Tab-separated table of C-alpha atoms (C1' of nucleotides) in Angstrom:
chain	number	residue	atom	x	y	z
A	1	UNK	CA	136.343	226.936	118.695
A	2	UNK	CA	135.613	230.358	119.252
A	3	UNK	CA	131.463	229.269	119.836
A	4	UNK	CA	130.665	228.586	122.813
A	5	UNK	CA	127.261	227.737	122.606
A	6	UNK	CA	126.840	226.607	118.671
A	7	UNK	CA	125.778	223.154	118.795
A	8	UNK	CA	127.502	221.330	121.579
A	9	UNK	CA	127.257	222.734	124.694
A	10	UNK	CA	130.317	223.868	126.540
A	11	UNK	CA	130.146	221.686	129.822
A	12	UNK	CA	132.641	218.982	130.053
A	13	UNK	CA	131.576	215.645	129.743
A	14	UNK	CA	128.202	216.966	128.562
A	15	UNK	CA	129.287	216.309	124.591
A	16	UNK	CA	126.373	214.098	122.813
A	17	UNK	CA	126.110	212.689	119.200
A	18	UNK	CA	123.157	212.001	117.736
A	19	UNK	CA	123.241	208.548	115.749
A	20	UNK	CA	123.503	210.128	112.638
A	21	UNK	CA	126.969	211.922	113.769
A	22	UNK	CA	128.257	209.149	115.787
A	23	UNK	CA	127.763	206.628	112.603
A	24	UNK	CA	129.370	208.906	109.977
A	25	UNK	CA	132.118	209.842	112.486
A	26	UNK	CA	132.297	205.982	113.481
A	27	UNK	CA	132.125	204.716	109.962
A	28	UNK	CA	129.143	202.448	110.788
A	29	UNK	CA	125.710	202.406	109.602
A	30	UNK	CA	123.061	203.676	111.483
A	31	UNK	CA	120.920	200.756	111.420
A	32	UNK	CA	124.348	198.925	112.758
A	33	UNK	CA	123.567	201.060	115.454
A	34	UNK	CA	120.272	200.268	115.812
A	35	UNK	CA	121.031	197.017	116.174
A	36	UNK	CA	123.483	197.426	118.983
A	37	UNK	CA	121.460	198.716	120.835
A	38	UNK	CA	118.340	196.202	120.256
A	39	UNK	CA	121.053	193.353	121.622
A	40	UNK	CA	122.028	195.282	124.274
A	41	UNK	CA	125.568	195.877	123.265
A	42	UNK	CA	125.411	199.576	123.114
A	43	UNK	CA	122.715	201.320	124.867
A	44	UNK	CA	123.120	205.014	124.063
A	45	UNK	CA	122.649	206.364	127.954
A	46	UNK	CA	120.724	209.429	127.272
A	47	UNK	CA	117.173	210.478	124.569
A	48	UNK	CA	115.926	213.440	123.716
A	49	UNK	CA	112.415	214.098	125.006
A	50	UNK	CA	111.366	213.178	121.358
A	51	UNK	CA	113.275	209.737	122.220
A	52	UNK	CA	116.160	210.140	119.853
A	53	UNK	CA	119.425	208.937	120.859
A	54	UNK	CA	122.234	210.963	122.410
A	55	UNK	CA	125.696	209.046	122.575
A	56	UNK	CA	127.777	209.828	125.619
A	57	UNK	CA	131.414	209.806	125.410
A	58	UNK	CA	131.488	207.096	127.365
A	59	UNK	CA	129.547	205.368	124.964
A	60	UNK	CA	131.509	206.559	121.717
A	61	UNK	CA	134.343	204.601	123.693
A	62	UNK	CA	132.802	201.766	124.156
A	63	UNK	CA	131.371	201.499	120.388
A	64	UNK	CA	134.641	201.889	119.232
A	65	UNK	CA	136.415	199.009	121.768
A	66	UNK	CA	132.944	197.232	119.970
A	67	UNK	CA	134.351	197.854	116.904
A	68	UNK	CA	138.073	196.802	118.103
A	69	UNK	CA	137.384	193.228	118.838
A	70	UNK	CA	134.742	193.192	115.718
A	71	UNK	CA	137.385	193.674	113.937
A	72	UNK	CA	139.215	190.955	115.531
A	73	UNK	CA	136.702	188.471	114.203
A	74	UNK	CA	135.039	187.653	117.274
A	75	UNK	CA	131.116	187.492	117.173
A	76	UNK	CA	128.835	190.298	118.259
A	77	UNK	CA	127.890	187.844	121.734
A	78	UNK	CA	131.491	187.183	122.196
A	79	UNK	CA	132.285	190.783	121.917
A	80	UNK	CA	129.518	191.902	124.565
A	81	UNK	CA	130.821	188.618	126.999
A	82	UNK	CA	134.229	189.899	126.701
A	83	UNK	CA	132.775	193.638	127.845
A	84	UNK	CA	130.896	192.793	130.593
A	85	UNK	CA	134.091	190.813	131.850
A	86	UNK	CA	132.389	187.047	131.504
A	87	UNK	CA	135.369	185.933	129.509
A	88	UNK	CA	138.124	185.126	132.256
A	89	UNK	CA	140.148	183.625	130.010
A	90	UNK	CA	141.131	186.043	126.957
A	91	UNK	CA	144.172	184.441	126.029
A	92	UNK	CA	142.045	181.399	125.253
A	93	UNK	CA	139.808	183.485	123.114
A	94	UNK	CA	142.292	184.875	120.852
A	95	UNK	CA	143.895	181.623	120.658
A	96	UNK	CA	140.897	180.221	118.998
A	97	UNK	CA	139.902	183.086	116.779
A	98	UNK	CA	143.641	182.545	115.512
A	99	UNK	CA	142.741	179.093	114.562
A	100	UNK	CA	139.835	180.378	112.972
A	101	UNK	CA	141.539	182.790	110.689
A	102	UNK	CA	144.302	180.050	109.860
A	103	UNK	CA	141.854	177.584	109.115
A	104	UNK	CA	139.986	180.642	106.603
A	105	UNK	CA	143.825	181.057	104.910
A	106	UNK	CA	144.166	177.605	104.364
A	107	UNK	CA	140.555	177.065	103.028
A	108	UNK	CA	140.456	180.249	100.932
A	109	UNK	CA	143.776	179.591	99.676
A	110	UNK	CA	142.960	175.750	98.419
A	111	UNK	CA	140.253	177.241	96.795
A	112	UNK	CA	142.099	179.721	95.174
A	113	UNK	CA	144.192	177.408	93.884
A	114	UNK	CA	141.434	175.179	92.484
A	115	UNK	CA	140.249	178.159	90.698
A	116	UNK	CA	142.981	179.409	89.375
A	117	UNK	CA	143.870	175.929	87.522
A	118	UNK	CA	140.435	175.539	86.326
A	119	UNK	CA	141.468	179.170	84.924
A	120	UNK	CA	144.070	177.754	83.391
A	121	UNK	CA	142.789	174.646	82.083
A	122	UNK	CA	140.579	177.011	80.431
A	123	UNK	CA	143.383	178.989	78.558
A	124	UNK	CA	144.747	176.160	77.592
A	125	UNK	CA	141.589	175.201	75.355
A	126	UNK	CA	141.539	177.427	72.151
A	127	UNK	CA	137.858	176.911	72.112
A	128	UNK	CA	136.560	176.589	76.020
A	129	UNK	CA	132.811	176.031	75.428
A	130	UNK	CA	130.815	175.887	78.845
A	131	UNK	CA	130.723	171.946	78.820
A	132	UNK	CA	134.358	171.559	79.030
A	133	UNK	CA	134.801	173.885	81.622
A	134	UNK	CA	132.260	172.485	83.706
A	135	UNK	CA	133.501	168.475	82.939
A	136	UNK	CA	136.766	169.884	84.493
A	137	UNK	CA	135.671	171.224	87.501
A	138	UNK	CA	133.315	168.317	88.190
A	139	UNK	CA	136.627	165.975	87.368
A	140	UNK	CA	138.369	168.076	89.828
A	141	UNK	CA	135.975	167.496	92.120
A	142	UNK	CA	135.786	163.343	91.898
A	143	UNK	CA	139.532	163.232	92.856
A	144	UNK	CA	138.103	164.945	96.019
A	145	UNK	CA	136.775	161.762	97.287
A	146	UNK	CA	138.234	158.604	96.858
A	147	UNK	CA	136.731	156.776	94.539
A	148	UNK	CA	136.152	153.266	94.570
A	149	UNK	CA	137.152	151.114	91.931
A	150	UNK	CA	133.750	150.379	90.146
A	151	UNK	CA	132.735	154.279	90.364
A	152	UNK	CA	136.260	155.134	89.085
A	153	UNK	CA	135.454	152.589	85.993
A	154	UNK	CA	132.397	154.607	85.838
A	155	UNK	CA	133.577	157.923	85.519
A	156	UNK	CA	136.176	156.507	83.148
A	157	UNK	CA	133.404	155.000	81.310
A	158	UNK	CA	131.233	158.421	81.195
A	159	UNK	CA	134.602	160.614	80.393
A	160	UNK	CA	134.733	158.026	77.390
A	161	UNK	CA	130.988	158.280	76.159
A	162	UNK	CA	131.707	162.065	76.732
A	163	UNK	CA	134.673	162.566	74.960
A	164	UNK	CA	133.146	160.558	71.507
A	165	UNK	CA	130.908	163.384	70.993
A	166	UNK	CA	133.739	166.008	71.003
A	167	UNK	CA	135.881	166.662	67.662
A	168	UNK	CA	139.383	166.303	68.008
A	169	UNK	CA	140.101	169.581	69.147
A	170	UNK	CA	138.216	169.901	71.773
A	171	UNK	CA	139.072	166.156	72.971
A	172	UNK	CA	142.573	167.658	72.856
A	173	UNK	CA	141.737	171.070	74.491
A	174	UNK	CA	139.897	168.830	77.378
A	175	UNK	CA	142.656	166.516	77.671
A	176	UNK	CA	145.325	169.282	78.282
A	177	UNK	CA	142.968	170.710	80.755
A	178	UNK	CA	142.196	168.195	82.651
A	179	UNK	CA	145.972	167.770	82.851
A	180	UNK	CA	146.771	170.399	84.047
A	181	UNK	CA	143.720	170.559	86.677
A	182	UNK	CA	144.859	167.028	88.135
A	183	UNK	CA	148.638	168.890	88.408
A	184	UNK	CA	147.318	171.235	90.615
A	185	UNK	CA	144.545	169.336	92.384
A	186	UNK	CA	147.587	166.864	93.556
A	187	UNK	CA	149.302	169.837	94.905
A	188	UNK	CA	146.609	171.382	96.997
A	189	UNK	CA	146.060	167.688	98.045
A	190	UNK	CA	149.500	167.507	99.287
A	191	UNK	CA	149.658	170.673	101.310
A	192	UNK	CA	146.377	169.653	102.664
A	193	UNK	CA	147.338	166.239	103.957
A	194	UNK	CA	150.191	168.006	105.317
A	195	UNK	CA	147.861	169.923	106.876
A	196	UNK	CA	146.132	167.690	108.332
A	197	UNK	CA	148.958	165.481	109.969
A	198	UNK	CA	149.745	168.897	111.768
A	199	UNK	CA	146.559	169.383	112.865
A	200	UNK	CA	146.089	166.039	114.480
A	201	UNK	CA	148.800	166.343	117.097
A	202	UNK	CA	147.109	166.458	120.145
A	203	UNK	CA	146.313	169.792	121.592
A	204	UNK	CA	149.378	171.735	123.314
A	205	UNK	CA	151.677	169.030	121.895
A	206	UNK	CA	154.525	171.289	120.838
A	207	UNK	CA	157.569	169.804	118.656
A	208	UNK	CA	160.286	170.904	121.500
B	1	UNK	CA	126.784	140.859	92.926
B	2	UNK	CA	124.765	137.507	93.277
B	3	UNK	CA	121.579	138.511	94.488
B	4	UNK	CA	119.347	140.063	91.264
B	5	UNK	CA	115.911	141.398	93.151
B	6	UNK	CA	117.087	141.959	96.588
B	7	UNK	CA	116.920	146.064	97.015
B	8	UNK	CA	118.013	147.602	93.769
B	9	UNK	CA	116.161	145.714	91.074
B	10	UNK	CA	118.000	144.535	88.012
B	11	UNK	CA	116.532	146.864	84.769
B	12	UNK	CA	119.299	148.989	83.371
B	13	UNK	CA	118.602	152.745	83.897
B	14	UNK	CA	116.120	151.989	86.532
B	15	UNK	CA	118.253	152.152	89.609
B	16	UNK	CA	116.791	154.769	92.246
B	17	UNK	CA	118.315	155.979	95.656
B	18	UNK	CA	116.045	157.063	98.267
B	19	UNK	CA	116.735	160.344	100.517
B	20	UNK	CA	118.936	158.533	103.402
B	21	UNK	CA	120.652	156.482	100.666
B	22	UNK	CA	121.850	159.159	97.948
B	23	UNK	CA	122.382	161.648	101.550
B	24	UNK	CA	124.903	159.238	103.106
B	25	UNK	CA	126.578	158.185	99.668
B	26	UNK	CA	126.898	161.793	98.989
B	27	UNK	CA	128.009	163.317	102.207
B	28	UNK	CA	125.053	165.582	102.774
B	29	UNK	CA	122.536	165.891	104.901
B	30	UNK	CA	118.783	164.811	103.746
B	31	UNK	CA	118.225	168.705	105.128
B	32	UNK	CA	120.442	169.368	101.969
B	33	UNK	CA	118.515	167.490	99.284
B	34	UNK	CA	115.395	168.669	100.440
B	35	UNK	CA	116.736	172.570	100.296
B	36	UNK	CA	117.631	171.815	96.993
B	37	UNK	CA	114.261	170.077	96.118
B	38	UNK	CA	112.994	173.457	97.848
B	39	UNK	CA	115.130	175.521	95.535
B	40	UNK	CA	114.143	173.544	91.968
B	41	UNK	CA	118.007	172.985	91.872
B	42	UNK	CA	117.326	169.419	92.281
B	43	UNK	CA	114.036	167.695	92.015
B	44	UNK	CA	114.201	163.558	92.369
B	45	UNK	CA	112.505	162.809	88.925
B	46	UNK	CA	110.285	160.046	91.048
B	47	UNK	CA	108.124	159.373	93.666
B	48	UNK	CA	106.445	156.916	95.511
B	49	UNK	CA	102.799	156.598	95.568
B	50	UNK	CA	103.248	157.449	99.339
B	51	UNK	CA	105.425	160.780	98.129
B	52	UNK	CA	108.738	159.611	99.093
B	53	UNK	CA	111.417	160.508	96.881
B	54	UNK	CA	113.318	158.425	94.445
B	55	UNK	CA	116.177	159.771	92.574
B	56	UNK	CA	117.443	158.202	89.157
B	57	UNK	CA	121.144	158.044	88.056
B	58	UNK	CA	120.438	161.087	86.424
B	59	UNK	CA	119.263	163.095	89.250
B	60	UNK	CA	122.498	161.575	90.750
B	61	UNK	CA	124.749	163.575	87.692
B	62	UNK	CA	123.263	166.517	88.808
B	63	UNK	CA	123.685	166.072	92.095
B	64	UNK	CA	127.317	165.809	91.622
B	65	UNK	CA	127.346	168.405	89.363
B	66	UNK	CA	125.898	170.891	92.151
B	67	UNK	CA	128.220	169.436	94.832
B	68	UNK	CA	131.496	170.304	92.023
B	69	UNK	CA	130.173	174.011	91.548
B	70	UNK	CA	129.188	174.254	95.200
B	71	UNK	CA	132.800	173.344	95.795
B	72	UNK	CA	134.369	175.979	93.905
B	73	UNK	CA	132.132	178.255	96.279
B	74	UNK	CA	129.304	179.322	93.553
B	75	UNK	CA	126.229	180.612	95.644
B	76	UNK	CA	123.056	177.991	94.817
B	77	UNK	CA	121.529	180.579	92.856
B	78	UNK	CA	124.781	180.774	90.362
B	79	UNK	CA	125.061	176.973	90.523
B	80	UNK	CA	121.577	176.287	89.279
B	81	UNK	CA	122.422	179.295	86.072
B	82	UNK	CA	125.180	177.061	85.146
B	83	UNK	CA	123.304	174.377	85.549
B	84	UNK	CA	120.641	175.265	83.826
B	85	UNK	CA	123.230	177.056	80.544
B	86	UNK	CA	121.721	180.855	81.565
B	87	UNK	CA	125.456	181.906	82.269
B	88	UNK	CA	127.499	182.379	78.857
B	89	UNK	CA	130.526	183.187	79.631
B	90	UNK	CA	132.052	180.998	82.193
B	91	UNK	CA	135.164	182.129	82.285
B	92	UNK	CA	134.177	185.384	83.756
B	93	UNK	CA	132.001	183.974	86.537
B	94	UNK	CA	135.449	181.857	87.357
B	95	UNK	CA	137.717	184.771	87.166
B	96	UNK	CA	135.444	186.733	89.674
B	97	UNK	CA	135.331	183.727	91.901
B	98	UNK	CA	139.089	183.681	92.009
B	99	UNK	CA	139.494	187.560	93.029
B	100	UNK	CA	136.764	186.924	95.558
B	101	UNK	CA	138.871	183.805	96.796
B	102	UNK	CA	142.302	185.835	96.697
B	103	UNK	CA	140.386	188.552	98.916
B	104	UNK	CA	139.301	186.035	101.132
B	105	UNK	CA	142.866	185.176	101.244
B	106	UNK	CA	144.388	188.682	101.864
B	107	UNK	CA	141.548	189.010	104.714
B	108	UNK	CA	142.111	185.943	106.603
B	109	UNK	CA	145.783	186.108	106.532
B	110	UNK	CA	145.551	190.065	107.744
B	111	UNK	CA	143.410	188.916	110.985
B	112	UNK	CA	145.510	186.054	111.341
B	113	UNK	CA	148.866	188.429	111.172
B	114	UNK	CA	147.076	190.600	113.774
B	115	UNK	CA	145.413	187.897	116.109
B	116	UNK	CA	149.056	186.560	116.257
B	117	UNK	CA	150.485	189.975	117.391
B	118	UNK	CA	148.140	189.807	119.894
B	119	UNK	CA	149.317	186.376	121.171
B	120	UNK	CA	152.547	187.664	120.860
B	121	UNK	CA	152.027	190.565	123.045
B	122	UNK	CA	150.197	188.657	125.560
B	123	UNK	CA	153.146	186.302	126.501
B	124	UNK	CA	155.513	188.991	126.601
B	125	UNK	CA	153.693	190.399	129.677
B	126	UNK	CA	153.601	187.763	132.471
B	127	UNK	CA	150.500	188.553	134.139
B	128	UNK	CA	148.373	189.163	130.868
B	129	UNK	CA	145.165	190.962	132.827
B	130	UNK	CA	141.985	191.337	130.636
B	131	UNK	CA	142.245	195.010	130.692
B	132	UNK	CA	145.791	194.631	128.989
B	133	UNK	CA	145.149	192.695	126.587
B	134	UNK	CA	141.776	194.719	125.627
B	135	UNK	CA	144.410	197.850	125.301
B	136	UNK	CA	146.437	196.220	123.378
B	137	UNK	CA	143.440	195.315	120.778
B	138	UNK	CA	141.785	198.940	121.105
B	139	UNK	CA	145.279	200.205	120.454
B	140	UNK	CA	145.947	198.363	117.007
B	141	UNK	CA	142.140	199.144	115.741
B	142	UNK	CA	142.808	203.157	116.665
B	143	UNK	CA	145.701	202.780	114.300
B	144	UNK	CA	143.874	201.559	111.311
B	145	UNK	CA	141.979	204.946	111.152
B	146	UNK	CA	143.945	207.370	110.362
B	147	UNK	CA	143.739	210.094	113.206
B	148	UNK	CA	143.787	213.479	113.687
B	149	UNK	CA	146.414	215.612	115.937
B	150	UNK	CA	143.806	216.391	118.263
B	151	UNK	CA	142.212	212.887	118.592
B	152	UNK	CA	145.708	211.299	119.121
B	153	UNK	CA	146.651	213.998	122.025
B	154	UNK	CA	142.995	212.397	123.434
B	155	UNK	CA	144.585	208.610	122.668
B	156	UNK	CA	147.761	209.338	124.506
B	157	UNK	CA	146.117	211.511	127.188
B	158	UNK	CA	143.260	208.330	128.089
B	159	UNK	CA	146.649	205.985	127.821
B	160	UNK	CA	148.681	208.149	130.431
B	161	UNK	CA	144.911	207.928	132.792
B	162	UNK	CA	145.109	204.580	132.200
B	163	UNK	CA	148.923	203.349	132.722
B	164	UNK	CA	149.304	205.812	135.775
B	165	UNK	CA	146.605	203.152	137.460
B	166	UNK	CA	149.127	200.145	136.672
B	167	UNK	CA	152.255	198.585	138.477
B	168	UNK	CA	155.894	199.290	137.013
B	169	UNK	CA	155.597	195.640	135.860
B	170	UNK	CA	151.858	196.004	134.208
B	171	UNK	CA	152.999	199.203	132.457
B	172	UNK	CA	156.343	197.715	131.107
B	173	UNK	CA	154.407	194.389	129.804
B	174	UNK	CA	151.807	196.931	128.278
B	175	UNK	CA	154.643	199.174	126.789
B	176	UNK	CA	156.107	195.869	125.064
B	177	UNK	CA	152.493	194.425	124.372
B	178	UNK	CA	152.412	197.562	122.288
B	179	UNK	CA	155.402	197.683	120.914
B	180	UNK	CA	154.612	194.093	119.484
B	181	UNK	CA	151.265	195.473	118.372
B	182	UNK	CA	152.376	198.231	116.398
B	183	UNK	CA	155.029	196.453	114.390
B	184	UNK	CA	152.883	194.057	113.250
B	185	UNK	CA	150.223	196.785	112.290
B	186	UNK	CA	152.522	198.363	110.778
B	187	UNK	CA	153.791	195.363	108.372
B	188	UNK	CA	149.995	194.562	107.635
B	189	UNK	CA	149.005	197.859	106.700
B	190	UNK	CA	152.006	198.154	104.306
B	191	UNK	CA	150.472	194.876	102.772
B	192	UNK	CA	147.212	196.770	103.041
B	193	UNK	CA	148.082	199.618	100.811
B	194	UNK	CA	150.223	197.737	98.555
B	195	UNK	CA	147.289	195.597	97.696
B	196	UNK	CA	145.020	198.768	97.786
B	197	UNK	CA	147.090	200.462	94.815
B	198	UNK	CA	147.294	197.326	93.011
B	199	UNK	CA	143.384	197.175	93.081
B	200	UNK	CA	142.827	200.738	92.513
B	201	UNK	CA	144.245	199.866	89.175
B	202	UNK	CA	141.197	200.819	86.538
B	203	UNK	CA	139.396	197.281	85.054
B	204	UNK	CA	141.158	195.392	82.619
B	205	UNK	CA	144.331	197.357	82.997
B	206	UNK	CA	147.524	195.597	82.605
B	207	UNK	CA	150.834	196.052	83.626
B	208	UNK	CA	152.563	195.169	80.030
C	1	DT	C1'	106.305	224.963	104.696
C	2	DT	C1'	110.259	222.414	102.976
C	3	DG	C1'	114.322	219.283	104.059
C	4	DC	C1'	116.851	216.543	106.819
C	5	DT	C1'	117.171	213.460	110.656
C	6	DC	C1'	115.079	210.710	113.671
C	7	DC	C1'	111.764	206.879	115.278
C	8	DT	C1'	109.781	201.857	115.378
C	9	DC	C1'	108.263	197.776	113.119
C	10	DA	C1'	109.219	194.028	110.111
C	11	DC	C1'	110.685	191.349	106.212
C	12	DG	C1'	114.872	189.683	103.528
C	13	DT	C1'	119.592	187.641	103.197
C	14	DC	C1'	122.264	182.487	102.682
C	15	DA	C1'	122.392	177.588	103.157
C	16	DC	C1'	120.857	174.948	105.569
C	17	DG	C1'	120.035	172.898	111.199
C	18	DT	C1'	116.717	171.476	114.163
C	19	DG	C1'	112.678	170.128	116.138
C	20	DA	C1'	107.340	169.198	115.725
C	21	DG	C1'	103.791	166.192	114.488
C	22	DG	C1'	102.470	162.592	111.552
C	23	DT	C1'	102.683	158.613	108.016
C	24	DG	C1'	104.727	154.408	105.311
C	25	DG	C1'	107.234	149.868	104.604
C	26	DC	C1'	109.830	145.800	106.266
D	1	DT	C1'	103.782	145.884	117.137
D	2	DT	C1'	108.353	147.970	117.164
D	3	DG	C1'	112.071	150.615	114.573
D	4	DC	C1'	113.668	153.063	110.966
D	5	DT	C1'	112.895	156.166	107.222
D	6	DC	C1'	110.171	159.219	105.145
D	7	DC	C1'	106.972	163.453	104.788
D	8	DT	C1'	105.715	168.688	105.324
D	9	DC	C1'	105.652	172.877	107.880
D	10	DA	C1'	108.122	176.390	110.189
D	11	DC	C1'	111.258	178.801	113.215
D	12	DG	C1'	116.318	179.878	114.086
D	13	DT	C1'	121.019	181.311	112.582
D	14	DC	C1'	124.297	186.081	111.908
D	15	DA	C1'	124.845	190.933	111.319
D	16	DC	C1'	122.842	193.821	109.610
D	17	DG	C1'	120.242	196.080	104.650
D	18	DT	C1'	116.250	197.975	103.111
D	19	DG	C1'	111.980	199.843	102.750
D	20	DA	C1'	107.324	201.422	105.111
D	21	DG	C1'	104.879	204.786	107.519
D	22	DG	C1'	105.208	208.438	110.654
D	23	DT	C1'	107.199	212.284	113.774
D	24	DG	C1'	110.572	216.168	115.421
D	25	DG	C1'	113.653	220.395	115.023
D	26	DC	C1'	115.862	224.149	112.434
DNA sequence: TTGCTCCTCACGTCACGTGAGGTGGC
DNA sequence: TTGCTCCTCACGTCACGTGAGGTGGC
């Protein structure tokens, strides 16, 4: 404040940052960006005569609208399309990235729900040795498909030659799991065929 | 059923599936198995003399297996330790799949909440231009980093340059465009922080 | 002269996709 | 002989992380 010729220069619109400033300040890496600038998407506009980078403001503004749609989920190529004004149609854009993120909800949330009733499954076994744990989740799995009726025989037929070698417990414990894994593998099932019926309206079809 | 030596011959136990075969049955690509052949995760216990894989009913098991773990979205490199009875305690590797799945979850649905503010904003103005809709999106970003007095004089100062270059009608859709914005920021990063004091909770604390 | 920052390669990540060029079995 | 399937390289993907080996400015 009271320098006036410290580090930064006083002239106005002469303010640099060196990469290592502009990525602290930014939150970034350096090497993030190094790599803007090998694709192009942020060019720092001036070097030293050593060839280090100095960072414009102009160009601290446009790292951080980078940054902005980044953090939008769009890719690095869509973000330096939608810069150099090749996207005409943004609305369009953001209408698919939504997509994207609802279809990463409904996804991460399925599996979260498979996971936690493997979890509890697992609780509900006094003993939960790694085979049980792992029959579960692969029974969990096998409802995923449909089965046909010889490979459902099958897997009855292996649960069966599986489930002599346990002792009664853990028959129990594996029974009570898999109970409650089916439970919950019927509900995700559920919301996902509801899901799906949604989804396969045609596009634009609105309920009004 | 009637046929005994047409393409799967008739000993017990000595059923094999080719590449193409156990890749169609399975719902993966033959670029799949061969990754996992690649990997050691899953090596087809036969071959032909002329080097084409053959994989038993065992190789099958596993193969199912892998597809099961895969599911519950174990990296290849944790499915073949459980696989292969290097990972003890099961449980654990579960419960850190689950928080990883429930972050998913909290991401998604944050981008989602704020991709959808977006939308929101865009239909309230009736001539959404790209330069609107890009203010809009720089705007909400600025607001996730907390800023100083002196960088949000700057923020309103470049917003004044900017609106004073609009019609009364762009400026009013932008004002409401924000307006949108901001609310829903401001609901997510409640939702942020609430989360972020839950999980700043030490490991293995409780709340009874 | 010692640190700290900067530079340019260049390989690694993760789970495969996608040819390229060639061989085997019905 | 024509298709179809199979084989083994080997590069590409996406957004950087992580050294390696060397130079510049206070």
């Amino acid at each position: 404040m009271s320098t006036i010729e410290d580090d930064e220069t006083g002239r106005p619109g002469g303010r640099t940052w060196r990469v290592g400033e502009l990525a602290s300040q930014s939150k970034v890496s350096v090497r993030t960006l190094h790599h803007y600038d090998e694709l192009g998407l942020l060019s720092p506009s001036k070097r030293t005569l050593a060839g280090h980078r100095l960072y414009t403001t102009a160009d601290v503004s446009r790292l951080h609208r980078i940054l902005a749609l980044r953090g939008f989920g769009l890719t690095l190529a869509d973000v330096g399309r939608v810069l150099n004004g090749e996207v005409d149609d943004l609305a369009d854009l953001v209408q698919r990235q939504l997509q994207q993120a609802e279809q990463q909800v409904r996804a991460a949330s399925a599996l979260r729900d498979r996971l936690s009733a493997v979890l509890r499954g697992l609780s509900a076994a006094q003993n939960p040795g790694p085979d049980l744990l792992l029959e579960v989740m692969e029974a969990m799995s096998e409802l995923n498909r449909k089965l046909t009726p010889e490979e459902f025989d099958e897997l009855q037929e292996s649960r069966k030659r599986w489930s002599d070698s346990l002792s009664p417990e853990q028959a129990e414990a594996a029974r009570q799991a898999r109970t409650e894994a089916m439970s919950a593998l019927s509900d995700t099932e559920r919301a996902r065929m509801t899901a799906a019926r949604a989804s396969a309206l045609p596009e634009g079809w609105t309920s009004d």
